[in-house]
Structures are given as structure tokens and as C-alpha cells.
Amino acid sequence: MGEEIRYKQVILSNYVKTSVKESDLSLRTSKIQLKIPCGCDGAVLVKNLYLSIDPFILALMKNQELDLPSFTLDSVSLVFLKVMRCTNLRLKINVFRVIILGMPGMTAYVGFFKFCSPKKGETVYVSAASGAVGQLVGQFAKIAGCYVVGSAGNKEKSAFALMKVDLLKNKFRFDEAFNYKEEQDYNAALKRYFPDGIDIYFDNVGGKMLEAVLNSMRLNGRVALCGMISQYNSLEQPEGVHNLINALVKRVRMEGFFTSDHYHLYPKFLEMVVPLIKEEKITYVEDIAEGIESAPGALFGLYSGRNVGKLLVVVARE
Amino acid sequence: MGEEIRYKQVILSNYVKTSVKESDLSLRTSKIQLKIPCGCDGAVLVKNLYLSIDPFILALMKNQELDLPSFTLDSVSLVFLKVMRCTNLRLKINVFRVIILGMPGMTAYVGFFKFCSPKKGETVYVSAASGAVGQLVGQFAKIAGCYVVGSAGNKEKSAFALMKVDLLKNKFRFDEAFNYKEEQDYNAALKRYFPDGIDIYFDNVGGKMLEAVLNSMRLNGRVALCGMISQYNSLEQPEGVHNLINALVKRVRMEGFFTSDHYHLYPKFLEMVVPLIKEEKITYVEDIAEGIESAPGALFGLYSGRNVGKLLVVVARE
């Protein structure tokens, strides 16, 4: 029969309209029997230890026409990174490695090396640079011999934003970093950090920042469209990008990508990153919230920039 | 000494603000001596027989910050395709070949084959399809085994627009064609012609049409940014593209290009296109205005869609 246990789920109660609200999510307690259904040889019983809270989740919580597998109402929503405890296999769990060797690491690798085609000496700008992917992109850019500037921030001007900017420069070794919330004029900020223009933009935010970057882009620049967090929340209508003429005149390549399309590159990625980890040439900061009850709050915080690095919710320690 | 002759120039009198106006251009008659300066061995004296009137000219007539060699006030503006009569060389002039084997042909070739990476069976949409480049892109797409739809039109609903659409289907062998001016809703129009979506968009217009295309784009689609004629004229502010999130979600590659960067591909282009010309598998329509006095009017007409095919002004017959 298997042991019957009670467990908690985060449920999507309403499709999100513009900004995600507390009432859009609810907690539900259910019961489940811990057994593998008959006839499922080789099946694995898993326990979620961590939830991964990622910017793109909001897109799945809206009832909109995108070619994405959206969440459905009244069903489990916040289950992503399934770190498994198995009944019939032995797997060692290491959060650090799950992140760097997992989705965020691969996203930074594929996005930067495949889609940005970096060359030594080029200038690189990373938005949302203290986030899960951004902090690794910056470190990869330094390893590739590029000049790299990151922006970070949060809704309020705060010591917390300062800390993020400090992390970028002093922990992740970006050449420069700035709090975008303190910039009245993104064009001016980018001109300050890139007087000769930007070769590569690793875009995690979209919208007005993307527009400003296009003004500062150099000939034959590349833009990897990795995320558009500025456009997921709080906007009745997405912001328009009015200066795509720059992409034409400057022969810029803009390309969207999903990491999941590129897992054939995983062995090459490991070949590069494993020695870097061993030699401690790459570092990582994660932001961990405790307990599944904290998951909705962690999600709200993500869109206000209240996290530093990869945002995780610990559901259980083991 | 050389013969002294009188000749006419089209002069840029004022930088264009939004739309080009008659008063922005003027005609001036000057004198010149027909001789090659001393010490210029190997120099060639040329006579302009044709002017090429192209959509991007307007961008050069505005006093704006783009990385382009803009025109300067009170100097010659409308001299482009210099078809040469030489004093010390023999060159045969053939307008048909100058166009197909020249800039429009190379633009269509480079833009379509290099930047759109077409595969047999893919769906292709070409805007401004009856223009200098568009009509060739459509024919190349058919040769590549694609399904191709073109749009054309002009400001007024007219028999002339009908004729353009008819040309696309019956002369250039597009699978379908439509007058975009008769479409209230570009999204609906594209859904009608591409029920399963668009793999390749050869963009000559930018703006709202580009926005609609992004909604209809298929996974791993490609957009070659060749021109943005809808954005050059008549707009106080360029239109915003509000749905770049589609480029991310659908992993679309958008890339601007200038043909002049790719002339190393010219031999490959000739290898493909010369047999097609010989076998009459490729055709062309040009729109010729007579006399340099007609050049400003021809330029105005270009932005109202009053041309079909490559727009030329004959300055002299030989």
C-alpha cells in the first residue's frame, strides 16, 4: 500500500492579469500514498527538496497566447527544479552544482558562447546581472577576455541594491556595475560605461533597457534574448521598442533562445565548467527561502528585485 | 582644357524633419570641365546615366544620429547608382543586368540565402514585395522550394495596387499576394495566408507589420531586417514593436544586414543567378522616370508606394 502522507502544494487560483497578486496563489494540503504504481518498472519516486523560482514563471501564470505550456487553474503551479530523492537510486544532491551545472549554468553558457559569439576584447553588457544567470554570464565574459558591465537593482533605492552592485564588482569581478534604478536616463548610463559602444548584450530584462542598448550597440553587435523580466509584471501593455532601425543600420543579430533546445552542448559545457569549479575560478550566490509557504512571497520578491542570485525555496532538507 | 558643360544637380536644401517635402530638395545648374585632373593616371571620367531611388535615402536626408554617412546641406544628394560612361574604358550598360547583378540582386541573395537560411518547404513572407529587392526575394524563395507570400500596396486603394498584387502572383510567381492597405488587421491577414505560421520574414518595412509577423512567427523563425520603409517617412516617432517577447519564446533570429558587407559572396551569387537569367527563370520589373527634374517626385512617390519594382531616374540615355 505505501505510507500515506500529507503534503502542501502551491495552487494557481486565478490567472494573473498584469502583476501577480497574493490572491492569485493559494496553499493547499493534500494526501498522497508513497508508492510507485504497479507495472511501472524502473519508475522513481521523487521528493521535491527545492523549488526553483524563475522570472519566466509569470508568463506561465497568465492566460495568454504564447507557445508555452501555461499553468492551468486549480492545479499545482510552483514545481520546477525537481531535485530528486529516489527510492531505488542513489543520487547525491549538491545545490551549488545543481545550479552551476544545471539550468542557470547551461543558460549562461549557451546564451553567451553560442548566441553572443564573444571575441577577446569585446564589450559585454549584462542586465539583471546579479540574478541566477547574469552572475555566471559576467564570469564567463571575464574568462573570455571581455570587458563586462552589469546592472542590477531593486524597486527601492536601498542598501540592498548597493550590496548587489558591490557583489557584481567584488565577488563576480565585473569591470563595472551600476544600479539601474538610480539612472534617470539609461542612454546616458550606457554611454558612461561604454563610451565606444556595446558589442554584446545579454538581455534578461527587455523593454526600455533593450531600447537604450540598441542606441549604444556597435556594428555587428549581438543581443541574446534570454529573458524580459521588465515585461512580465506590472504592465498593462508591454513597452514598445521604437528603434529597431538600429538593429538594421548596425547589422545587429538579436536572437531568442531556450536552453532546453541546446542540451547536446552539455558535454562541452561540462568540459569547460568543471575545471573552473575545481579551481575555484567561478563562484555563485544563491538566495534561499525556507518552507513551501514562503514560495508565493519569494515569487513576488523576484519581480521587485528582492533576491540576489538564484532564488530557491527549500521545501525539505532531505 | 576639356570641354566645359552645364549640368543639373539635385540639392538637399533642408534636412528632412518627418516627411520629405518638395521644399527640402532643389535643382541647381552648375558648370564643370570634362577633364581628368593631372597626375590621376588610371582615373575614369564618368557620366551618370541613371539615378537609383531607394528607400534608405530618406534616412540620409535627416539630421539624425545613425551610423550612416548622411548627406550634408547644400550639396549633391541624389546620386547613387553611377552607371559609367568612361573615357578610357569600354563598358556595356544593360539596366536589367545592373539591377539583377547589382545591389538589388545581391541584397535579395545575401538577405535571403545567408540571413534567412531557407529550407525546402518553409513558409516565407516578403513585405514591399513588388519593390526592387522584394520581387527577387520572392523568386529566390520559389527556387529554394518555399511557399512564399508577398504584400504590396500604395497609399490609396487603387487599380495600381491591384496591378502590383497581380504582378506578384502572375509575373513573379508568388504563391499568394495581398494589398496590405486593404487589411484592417495585419494579424488576421497573416493568419489567413499562413495558418501554420511563418518560418522566414524578409522585412522591408518594419513597424506594425513586423509586430504582426512576430505574432505569427514559428519556432526557430528568421527575420532578415533589410529595410524599414514604414519608419522612414511621415512619423513623428517611430512605431514601437511591443511583442519582442515572441522573438524570445519562439527562438527567433532577427538580423540586420548591409549588402556592402557581403561582396565576398558575389562570385557565389553570380554562379547561381547567371544561369537563371540565361534560362529566363528569373524576371524583373523596373520603374523608370525620365530626366533629373523628375528625381524629387520619384522619391516622394516611393514613400507612397507609387512605384513598381526598382525605381530609376534616367538622367541621360548614353
XYZ file of C-alpha atoms in Angstrom:
636
model
C 0.000 0.000 0.000
C 2.751 2.559 0.824
C 2.707 5.131 3.581
C 0.060 7.873 3.276
C 1.447 11.345 3.876
C 0.117 14.903 3.914
C 1.880 17.444 1.740
C 1.440 21.054 0.695
C 1.028 22.472 -2.779
C 1.058 25.991 -4.164
C -2.002 26.338 -6.378
C -2.746 28.883 -9.097
C -6.164 30.269 -8.089
C -6.571 32.931 -10.775
C -4.755 33.689 -13.973
C -2.518 36.676 -13.409
C -3.756 39.846 -15.128
C -0.856 42.280 -15.039
C 1.021 41.984 -11.750
C 0.956 38.842 -9.677
C -1.156 39.322 -6.512
C -1.296 37.310 -3.298
C -4.814 36.187 -4.142
C -3.587 34.581 -7.372
C -1.843 31.852 -5.407
C -3.009 29.679 -2.569
C -1.666 26.860 -0.451
C -3.444 23.543 -0.323
C -2.774 20.500 1.767
C -3.383 17.117 0.158
C -2.685 13.483 0.848
C -0.706 11.048 -1.256
C 0.379 7.429 -0.996
C 4.096 6.902 -1.265
C 4.142 4.093 -3.764
C 5.056 3.511 -7.349
C 2.031 2.383 -9.371
C 2.028 -1.293 -10.382
C 3.630 -2.122 -13.702
C 5.949 0.854 -13.639
C 9.285 -0.917 -13.606
C 12.185 1.471 -13.409
C 9.980 4.275 -12.122
C 11.386 6.557 -9.485
C 9.617 8.107 -6.550
C 10.791 11.644 -6.115
C 10.544 14.157 -3.339
C 10.850 17.840 -4.078
C 13.520 19.296 -1.880
C 13.858 22.632 -3.620
C 11.647 24.781 -5.792
C 13.286 26.981 -8.354
C 11.715 30.437 -8.604
C 12.395 31.890 -12.036
C 11.314 35.039 -13.865
C 9.598 33.204 -16.724
C 7.081 31.638 -14.319
C 4.876 34.702 -14.553
C 4.412 34.172 -18.282
C 3.004 30.712 -17.495
C 0.591 32.175 -14.934
C -1.100 34.417 -17.472
C -3.887 33.213 -19.690
C -2.226 34.439 -22.858
C -1.405 33.101 -26.258
C 2.228 32.199 -26.196
C 3.676 28.935 -27.381
C 4.363 27.898 -23.815
C 2.838 25.168 -21.667
C 0.906 27.547 -19.391
C -0.286 26.517 -15.952
C -3.919 25.573 -15.580
C -6.117 26.915 -12.848
C -6.536 24.983 -9.649
C -3.550 22.792 -10.313
C -0.044 22.707 -9.000
C 1.946 25.644 -10.276
C 5.195 26.150 -8.455
C 7.069 22.950 -9.066
C 10.140 23.348 -11.212
C 13.541 22.159 -10.298
C 12.755 18.675 -9.092
C 15.744 17.664 -7.081
C 15.096 14.038 -6.531
C 15.374 11.684 -3.667
C 14.912 8.313 -5.169
C 13.648 5.103 -3.731
C 15.718 2.887 -5.948
C 18.692 5.000 -6.990
C 21.365 6.828 -5.117
C 21.744 10.470 -6.114
C 23.895 12.941 -4.296
C 22.401 16.393 -4.058
C 24.595 19.436 -4.126
C 22.742 22.690 -4.553
C 25.793 24.560 -5.788
C 26.326 22.029 -8.527
C 22.642 21.774 -9.340
C 22.710 25.472 -10.149
C 26.012 25.860 -11.936
C 25.805 22.513 -13.673
C 22.052 22.816 -14.150
C 19.710 25.169 -15.924
C 21.225 28.525 -14.896
C 24.750 27.427 -15.765
C 23.734 25.955 -19.109
C 21.649 29.042 -19.877
C 24.606 31.331 -19.254
C 26.886 29.039 -21.271
C 24.615 28.550 -24.277
C 23.410 32.148 -24.295
C 26.848 33.636 -24.016
C 29.084 31.323 -26.005
C 26.665 30.173 -28.693
C 24.419 33.207 -29.169
C 26.791 36.069 -28.311
C 29.862 34.644 -30.122
C 32.273 36.582 -27.871
C 35.722 37.617 -29.015
C 38.535 38.690 -26.736
C 38.479 42.406 -26.025
C 34.799 42.892 -26.834
C 32.461 44.847 -24.593
C 29.632 42.996 -22.861
C 26.618 44.301 -21.006
C 24.502 42.061 -18.775
C 21.200 43.207 -17.290
C 19.741 41.606 -14.163
C 23.362 40.706 -13.638
C 23.066 39.595 -10.035
C 20.387 37.084 -10.990
C 20.662 33.351 -11.433
C 22.031 33.526 -14.959
C 23.574 37.003 -15.027
C 26.234 36.385 -12.401
C 27.553 33.449 -14.422
C 27.411 35.320 -17.744
C 29.617 38.025 -16.245
C 32.150 35.486 -15.050
C 32.139 33.685 -18.418
C 32.678 37.043 -20.139
C 35.742 37.747 -17.998
C 37.076 34.254 -18.737
C 36.599 35.022 -22.457
C 38.713 38.155 -22.092
C 35.886 40.644 -22.470
C 35.144 43.930 -20.696
C 31.897 43.362 -18.816
C 29.457 45.681 -17.108
C 26.403 44.517 -15.188
C 23.332 46.285 -13.934
C 21.188 45.266 -11.004
C 18.851 46.965 -8.587
C 15.511 46.705 -6.951
C 12.377 48.770 -6.737
C 13.512 50.894 -3.836
C 16.859 52.645 -3.731
C 18.331 50.791 -0.838
C 21.385 49.416 0.844
C 20.312 46.121 -0.660
C 20.726 47.451 -4.183
C 24.155 48.774 -3.209
C 25.059 45.343 -1.943
C 24.066 43.774 -5.250
C 26.178 46.213 -7.229
C 29.058 45.609 -4.844
C 28.714 41.852 -5.315
C 28.961 42.225 -9.079
C 32.229 44.104 -8.879
C 33.860 42.479 -5.884
C 32.653 38.915 -5.912
C 31.922 38.215 -9.572
C 34.663 40.524 -10.925
C 32.605 42.528 -13.393
C 34.666 45.504 -14.599
C 31.857 47.885 -13.720
C 28.374 47.645 -12.263
C 25.522 50.040 -11.680
C 22.105 50.250 -10.052
C 19.739 50.868 -12.939
C 17.129 52.265 -10.551
C 19.372 55.228 -9.879
C 19.704 56.082 -13.551
C 17.247 58.643 -14.897
C 18.467 58.062 -18.422
C 19.572 54.608 -19.486
C 21.168 56.022 -22.644
C 23.426 58.265 -20.574
C 24.332 55.428 -18.211
C 25.322 53.149 -21.073
C 27.343 55.923 -22.752
C 29.214 56.355 -19.455
C 30.159 52.689 -19.137
C 30.534 52.039 -22.856
C 31.918 55.210 -24.441
C 32.797 53.195 -27.559
C 29.621 51.141 -27.604
C 28.451 47.641 -26.776
C 29.400 44.546 -28.767
C 27.313 42.059 -26.815
C 24.144 42.457 -24.783
C 22.931 39.556 -22.700
C 19.338 40.641 -22.213
C 17.432 39.465 -19.173
C 15.012 42.372 -18.966
C 13.743 43.612 -22.368
C 11.704 46.817 -22.717
C 13.214 50.255 -22.218
C 16.670 48.910 -21.387
C 16.776 46.935 -24.627
C 15.790 50.114 -26.455
C 18.636 52.042 -24.821
C 21.122 49.279 -25.611
C 20.189 49.357 -29.297
C 21.217 53.024 -29.327
C 24.631 52.100 -27.891
C 25.182 48.989 -29.947
C 28.281 48.728 -32.108
C 28.459 47.458 -35.680
C 27.832 43.711 -35.892
C 26.669 43.571 -32.286
C 24.839 40.614 -30.832
C 21.882 40.520 -28.476
C 20.952 37.249 -26.772
C 17.313 37.445 -25.716
C 17.316 35.342 -22.567
C 14.578 36.970 -20.517
C 12.340 40.021 -20.404
C 11.581 40.361 -16.714
C 10.662 44.039 -17.071
C 7.821 42.958 -19.323
C 6.352 40.089 -17.322
C 4.864 42.034 -14.439
C 3.164 45.357 -13.738
C 2.493 46.382 -17.329
C -0.923 46.769 -18.907
C 0.777 46.636 -22.284
C 4.369 45.626 -22.929
C 6.713 48.515 -23.637
C 7.473 49.159 -27.283
C 10.959 49.105 -28.715
C 10.925 52.055 -31.107
C 14.425 51.972 -32.504
C 14.823 48.617 -34.192
C 16.183 50.633 -37.113
C 19.437 50.457 -35.149
C 19.468 46.686 -35.493
C 19.343 47.171 -39.240
C 21.822 50.036 -39.576
C 24.305 48.449 -37.177
C 23.801 44.916 -38.551
C 22.875 43.588 -35.128
C 21.871 39.980 -34.563
C 19.114 39.531 -31.973
C 18.180 36.010 -31.093
C 15.897 34.397 -28.589
C 16.851 31.035 -27.157
C 15.638 28.358 -24.793
C 18.331 26.403 -23.035
C 16.331 23.221 -23.425
C 16.976 23.248 -27.190
C 20.718 23.015 -26.677
C 21.390 20.161 -24.297
C 23.527 18.473 -26.952
C 26.112 21.056 -25.881
C 26.037 19.803 -22.303
C 29.233 17.704 -22.578
C 31.128 20.720 -23.983
C 29.725 22.830 -21.194
C 30.931 20.361 -18.558
C 34.327 20.216 -20.192
C 34.647 23.962 -19.688
C 32.954 24.459 -16.369
C 34.034 21.511 -14.241
C 37.711 22.563 -14.168
C 36.611 26.130 -13.383
C 34.634 24.887 -10.405
C 37.503 22.686 -9.209
C 39.994 25.531 -9.488
C 37.520 27.842 -7.752
C 37.614 30.225 -10.695
C 33.886 30.517 -10.691
C 31.629 31.404 -7.830
C 27.956 31.589 -7.116
C 25.444 33.207 -4.780
C 22.036 31.742 -4.179
C 19.108 33.160 -2.287
C 17.199 30.569 -0.310
C 13.759 30.943 1.224
C 12.622 28.398 3.803
C 9.466 26.355 3.510
C 6.923 25.984 0.744
C 4.765 28.611 2.472
C 7.389 31.184 1.509
C 7.152 30.354 -2.213
C 4.477 32.936 -3.187
C 6.343 35.679 -1.307
C 9.610 34.675 -2.944
C 7.946 34.962 -6.352
C 6.594 38.444 -5.567
C 10.052 39.456 -4.372
C 11.662 38.284 -7.595
C 9.741 40.876 -9.606
C 10.745 43.629 -7.199
C 14.407 42.630 -7.349
C 14.432 41.481 -3.736
C 16.664 38.494 -4.474
C 20.371 38.134 -5.083
C 21.340 35.265 -7.312
C 19.435 32.118 -7.920
C 16.207 32.107 -5.931
C 15.331 28.794 -4.334
C 12.709 27.658 -1.882
C 13.724 24.793 0.385
C 10.757 22.503 0.746
C 12.607 19.904 2.739
C 16.231 19.454 3.710
C 16.338 15.812 2.685
C 41.468 72.042 -71.006
C 38.469 69.854 -71.711
C 35.018 70.878 -72.786
C 33.016 72.974 -70.291
C 29.476 71.746 -69.863
C 26.407 72.733 -67.869
C 24.735 70.079 -65.771
C 21.940 69.771 -63.243
C 22.135 68.595 -59.653
C 19.506 67.730 -57.065
C 20.476 69.566 -53.875
C 19.368 68.913 -50.296
C 18.128 72.341 -49.145
C 16.853 71.412 -45.676
C 17.242 68.350 -43.520
C 14.026 66.364 -43.628
C 12.011 66.534 -40.388
C 9.393 63.800 -40.617
C 8.106 63.522 -44.177
C 10.105 64.651 -47.161
C 8.650 67.864 -48.673
C 9.200 69.498 -52.055
C 10.991 72.388 -50.396
C 13.610 70.019 -48.956
C 15.070 69.459 -52.412
C 16.014 71.865 -55.152
C 17.533 71.720 -58.605
C 20.706 73.609 -59.361
C 22.552 74.070 -62.625
C 26.340 74.149 -62.449
C 29.269 74.065 -64.849
C 32.083 71.539 -64.958
C 35.092 70.920 -67.147
C 35.225 67.466 -68.665
C 38.795 66.550 -67.853
C 40.630 64.228 -65.544
C 42.863 66.181 -63.136
C 46.598 65.994 -63.852
C 48.504 63.222 -62.160
C 45.492 60.926 -61.895
C 46.652 58.045 -64.021
C 44.047 55.368 -64.396
C 41.244 57.732 -63.361
C 37.954 57.447 -65.150
C 35.573 60.175 -66.129
C 32.034 59.069 -65.503
C 28.684 60.320 -66.590
C 25.597 59.476 -64.577
C 23.085 57.885 -66.842
C 20.743 56.629 -64.166
C 19.953 57.556 -60.581
C 18.827 54.851 -58.226
C 15.997 55.927 -55.955
C 15.995 53.768 -52.832
C 14.006 53.759 -49.597
C 17.043 54.236 -47.325
C 17.786 57.633 -48.913
C 15.380 59.321 -46.532
C 17.434 58.219 -43.540
C 20.418 60.032 -45.054
C 18.362 63.186 -45.543
C 17.576 63.517 -41.856
C 19.910 65.189 -39.418
C 19.874 62.270 -37.026
C 22.348 60.183 -35.148
C 22.711 56.988 -37.048
C 25.964 55.402 -38.051
C 25.375 56.350 -41.650
C 27.147 58.805 -43.929
C 24.315 61.359 -44.004
C 24.006 63.962 -46.725
C 25.154 67.472 -45.941
C 23.095 70.523 -46.709
C 23.592 72.384 -49.945
C 25.494 69.539 -51.540
C 24.614 66.912 -54.064
C 22.232 64.394 -52.626
C 20.598 62.207 -55.209
C 23.495 60.474 -56.878
C 23.609 56.781 -56.249
C 23.941 54.160 -58.894
C 26.682 55.635 -61.032
C 26.393 53.813 -64.305
C 29.527 54.870 -66.040
C 30.451 56.035 -69.468
C 34.192 56.047 -69.460
C 36.706 57.993 -71.425
C 39.329 55.312 -71.378
C 37.424 52.065 -70.914
C 34.649 50.324 -72.780
C 31.731 49.284 -70.576
C 28.473 47.945 -71.857
C 25.443 49.132 -69.983
C 22.462 46.891 -69.501
C 19.949 48.148 -66.997
C 18.414 44.749 -66.455
C 21.775 43.292 -65.522
C 22.790 46.303 -63.461
C 19.770 45.672 -61.266
C 19.739 41.907 -61.009
C 23.502 41.591 -60.939
C 23.902 44.766 -58.879
C 22.772 45.967 -55.494
C 19.119 44.813 -55.559
C 20.062 41.332 -56.726
C 22.874 40.950 -54.213
C 20.638 42.309 -51.452
C 17.974 39.741 -52.220
C 20.594 36.978 -52.456
C 22.533 37.819 -49.298
C 19.440 38.649 -47.274
C 17.554 35.552 -48.279
C 20.193 32.845 -48.554
C 22.610 33.992 -45.854
C 20.340 35.617 -43.300
C 17.122 33.647 -43.760
C 18.782 30.202 -44.147
C 15.827 28.827 -46.136
C 14.923 25.151 -46.163
C 12.684 23.485 -48.713
C 9.050 23.585 -47.698
C 9.376 26.530 -45.353
C 6.971 29.456 -45.412
C 8.275 32.864 -46.440
C 6.699 36.286 -46.169
C 8.067 39.290 -48.061
C 6.823 42.826 -47.428
C 7.174 45.571 -50.036
C 7.328 42.576 -52.323
C 6.918 44.445 -55.588
C 9.901 46.642 -54.772
C 13.425 46.454 -56.096
C 14.531 43.723 -53.721
C 11.232 42.068 -52.838
C 10.398 40.796 -56.308
C 13.723 38.954 -56.439
C 13.394 37.559 -52.905
C 10.073 36.024 -53.884
C 11.576 34.389 -56.952
C 14.572 33.098 -54.980
C 12.187 31.660 -52.392
C 10.308 29.739 -55.082
C 13.608 28.456 -56.489
C 14.504 27.292 -52.945
C 11.255 25.307 -52.768
C 9.483 27.540 -50.287
C 5.888 28.724 -50.055
C 6.026 32.487 -50.485
C 3.524 35.259 -49.902
C 4.173 38.907 -50.679
C 2.422 42.093 -49.728
C 2.411 45.336 -51.645
C 0.170 48.347 -51.966
C 0.124 52.058 -52.008
C -1.483 54.827 -50.009
C -4.691 54.880 -51.979
C -6.731 51.797 -52.693
C -6.429 51.804 -56.419
C -6.205 49.851 -59.598
C -2.481 50.420 -59.313
C -2.317 48.456 -56.066
C -4.310 45.698 -57.705
C -1.834 45.641 -60.537
C 1.059 45.254 -58.103
C -0.612 42.343 -56.344
C -1.382 40.804 -59.698
C 2.262 41.160 -60.765
C 3.416 39.335 -57.650
C 1.248 36.316 -58.390
C 1.299 36.222 -62.140
C 4.678 37.548 -63.133
C 6.887 36.702 -60.161
C 5.025 33.509 -59.208
C 4.470 34.187 -55.532
C 2.032 31.608 -54.141
C -0.150 34.362 -52.721
C -0.113 38.130 -52.563
C -2.169 40.816 -50.877
C -2.608 44.568 -50.733
C -1.693 45.450 -47.156
C -3.609 48.720 -47.433
C -6.839 46.760 -47.661
C -6.160 44.863 -44.452
C -7.642 46.328 -41.284
C -5.824 43.806 -39.153
C -2.382 42.597 -40.195
C -2.573 39.729 -37.700
C -5.716 38.407 -39.352
C -4.218 38.783 -42.823
C -1.107 36.822 -41.867
C -3.180 34.109 -40.186
C -5.135 33.775 -43.411
C -2.067 33.292 -45.608
C -0.009 31.434 -43.012
C -2.386 29.306 -40.946
C 0.601 27.333 -39.622
C 2.858 30.337 -39.162
C 5.820 31.984 -40.832
C 9.314 30.493 -40.916
C 11.022 33.375 -42.682
C 10.224 37.065 -42.861
C 12.126 39.245 -45.284
C 11.381 42.625 -43.759
C 11.437 45.695 -45.945
C 9.009 47.773 -43.892
C 9.444 47.428 -40.096
C 6.924 48.888 -37.626
C 3.414 47.483 -37.217
C 3.892 44.813 -39.874
C 6.986 43.491 -38.105
C 4.970 43.397 -34.888
C 2.229 41.367 -36.567
C 4.744 38.984 -38.106
C 6.289 38.273 -34.700
C 2.849 37.087 -33.559
C 2.700 34.648 -36.492
C 6.297 33.521 -36.365
C 7.051 29.817 -35.980
C 9.620 28.256 -33.693
C 13.186 28.993 -34.829
C 11.973 31.558 -37.336
C 14.261 34.030 -39.021
C 13.743 37.699 -39.757
C 16.119 39.476 -42.128
C 15.953 43.200 -41.427
C 16.576 44.652 -44.860
C 14.591 47.887 -44.724
C 12.045 49.738 -42.633
C 10.321 51.957 -45.159
C 7.256 52.398 -42.942
C 9.528 54.095 -40.411
C 11.473 56.457 -42.649
C 8.721 58.877 -43.562
C 5.621 60.501 -42.050
C 6.215 59.514 -38.445
C 6.936 61.900 -35.590
C 8.241 58.960 -33.591
C 8.974 55.523 -34.970
C 6.368 52.898 -34.139
C 7.172 50.653 -31.218
C 7.382 46.889 -31.509
C 5.687 45.719 -28.326
C 5.913 41.974 -28.657
C 9.599 41.129 -28.863
C 8.799 38.544 -26.192
C 7.767 36.428 -29.187
C 11.325 36.516 -30.503
C 12.414 35.025 -27.203
C 9.664 32.443 -26.742
C 9.826 31.320 -30.377
C 13.642 31.438 -30.545
C 13.560 33.794 -33.486
C 16.720 35.199 -35.030
C 16.398 38.800 -36.216
C 19.341 40.260 -38.004
C 20.076 43.489 -39.793
C 22.403 43.484 -42.760
C 24.004 45.752 -45.325
C 24.741 44.165 -48.662
C 28.022 46.050 -48.861
C 29.445 43.879 -46.047
C 28.993 40.729 -48.090
C 30.525 41.315 -51.504
C 32.869 38.381 -50.929
C 29.784 36.322 -51.762
C 29.453 37.961 -55.158
C 31.076 35.096 -57.127
C 28.700 32.591 -55.490
C 25.811 34.874 -56.293
C 26.826 35.052 -59.973
C 27.220 31.289 -60.076
C 23.595 30.958 -59.049
C 21.977 33.849 -60.828
C 23.655 33.963 -64.236
C 22.238 30.590 -65.349
C 18.821 31.676 -64.045
C 18.969 34.802 -66.188
C 20.122 32.848 -69.237
C 17.355 30.285 -68.823
C 14.855 33.113 -68.258
C 13.895 31.617 -64.917
C 14.087 34.990 -63.264
C 12.391 38.176 -64.297
C 12.359 41.788 -63.298
C 10.265 44.941 -63.484
C 11.740 48.363 -63.202
C 10.036 51.717 -62.942
C 11.811 54.441 -64.867
C 11.255 58.172 -64.558
C 12.637 60.452 -67.252
C 15.013 63.327 -66.573
C 16.775 64.502 -63.459
C 13.970 67.003 -62.855
C 11.711 64.035 -62.076
C 14.004 62.740 -59.302
C 12.401 64.569 -56.330
C 8.929 63.490 -57.454
C 10.103 59.920 -57.890
C 11.429 59.965 -54.327
C 8.111 61.277 -52.961
C 6.292 58.592 -54.908
C 8.483 55.861 -53.435
C 7.182 56.556 -49.938
C 3.590 56.470 -51.142
C 4.117 53.180 -52.938
C 3.676 54.759 -56.350
C 6.402 52.637 -57.928
C 6.542 49.047 -59.093
C 9.932 47.437 -58.882
C 13.263 49.122 -58.924
C 12.843 52.886 -59.242
C 15.298 54.571 -61.576
C 15.638 58.048 -62.981
C 17.164 58.277 -66.436
C 19.443 61.269 -66.478
C 20.756 60.608 -69.960
C 20.332 57.771 -72.405
C 24.014 57.497 -73.147
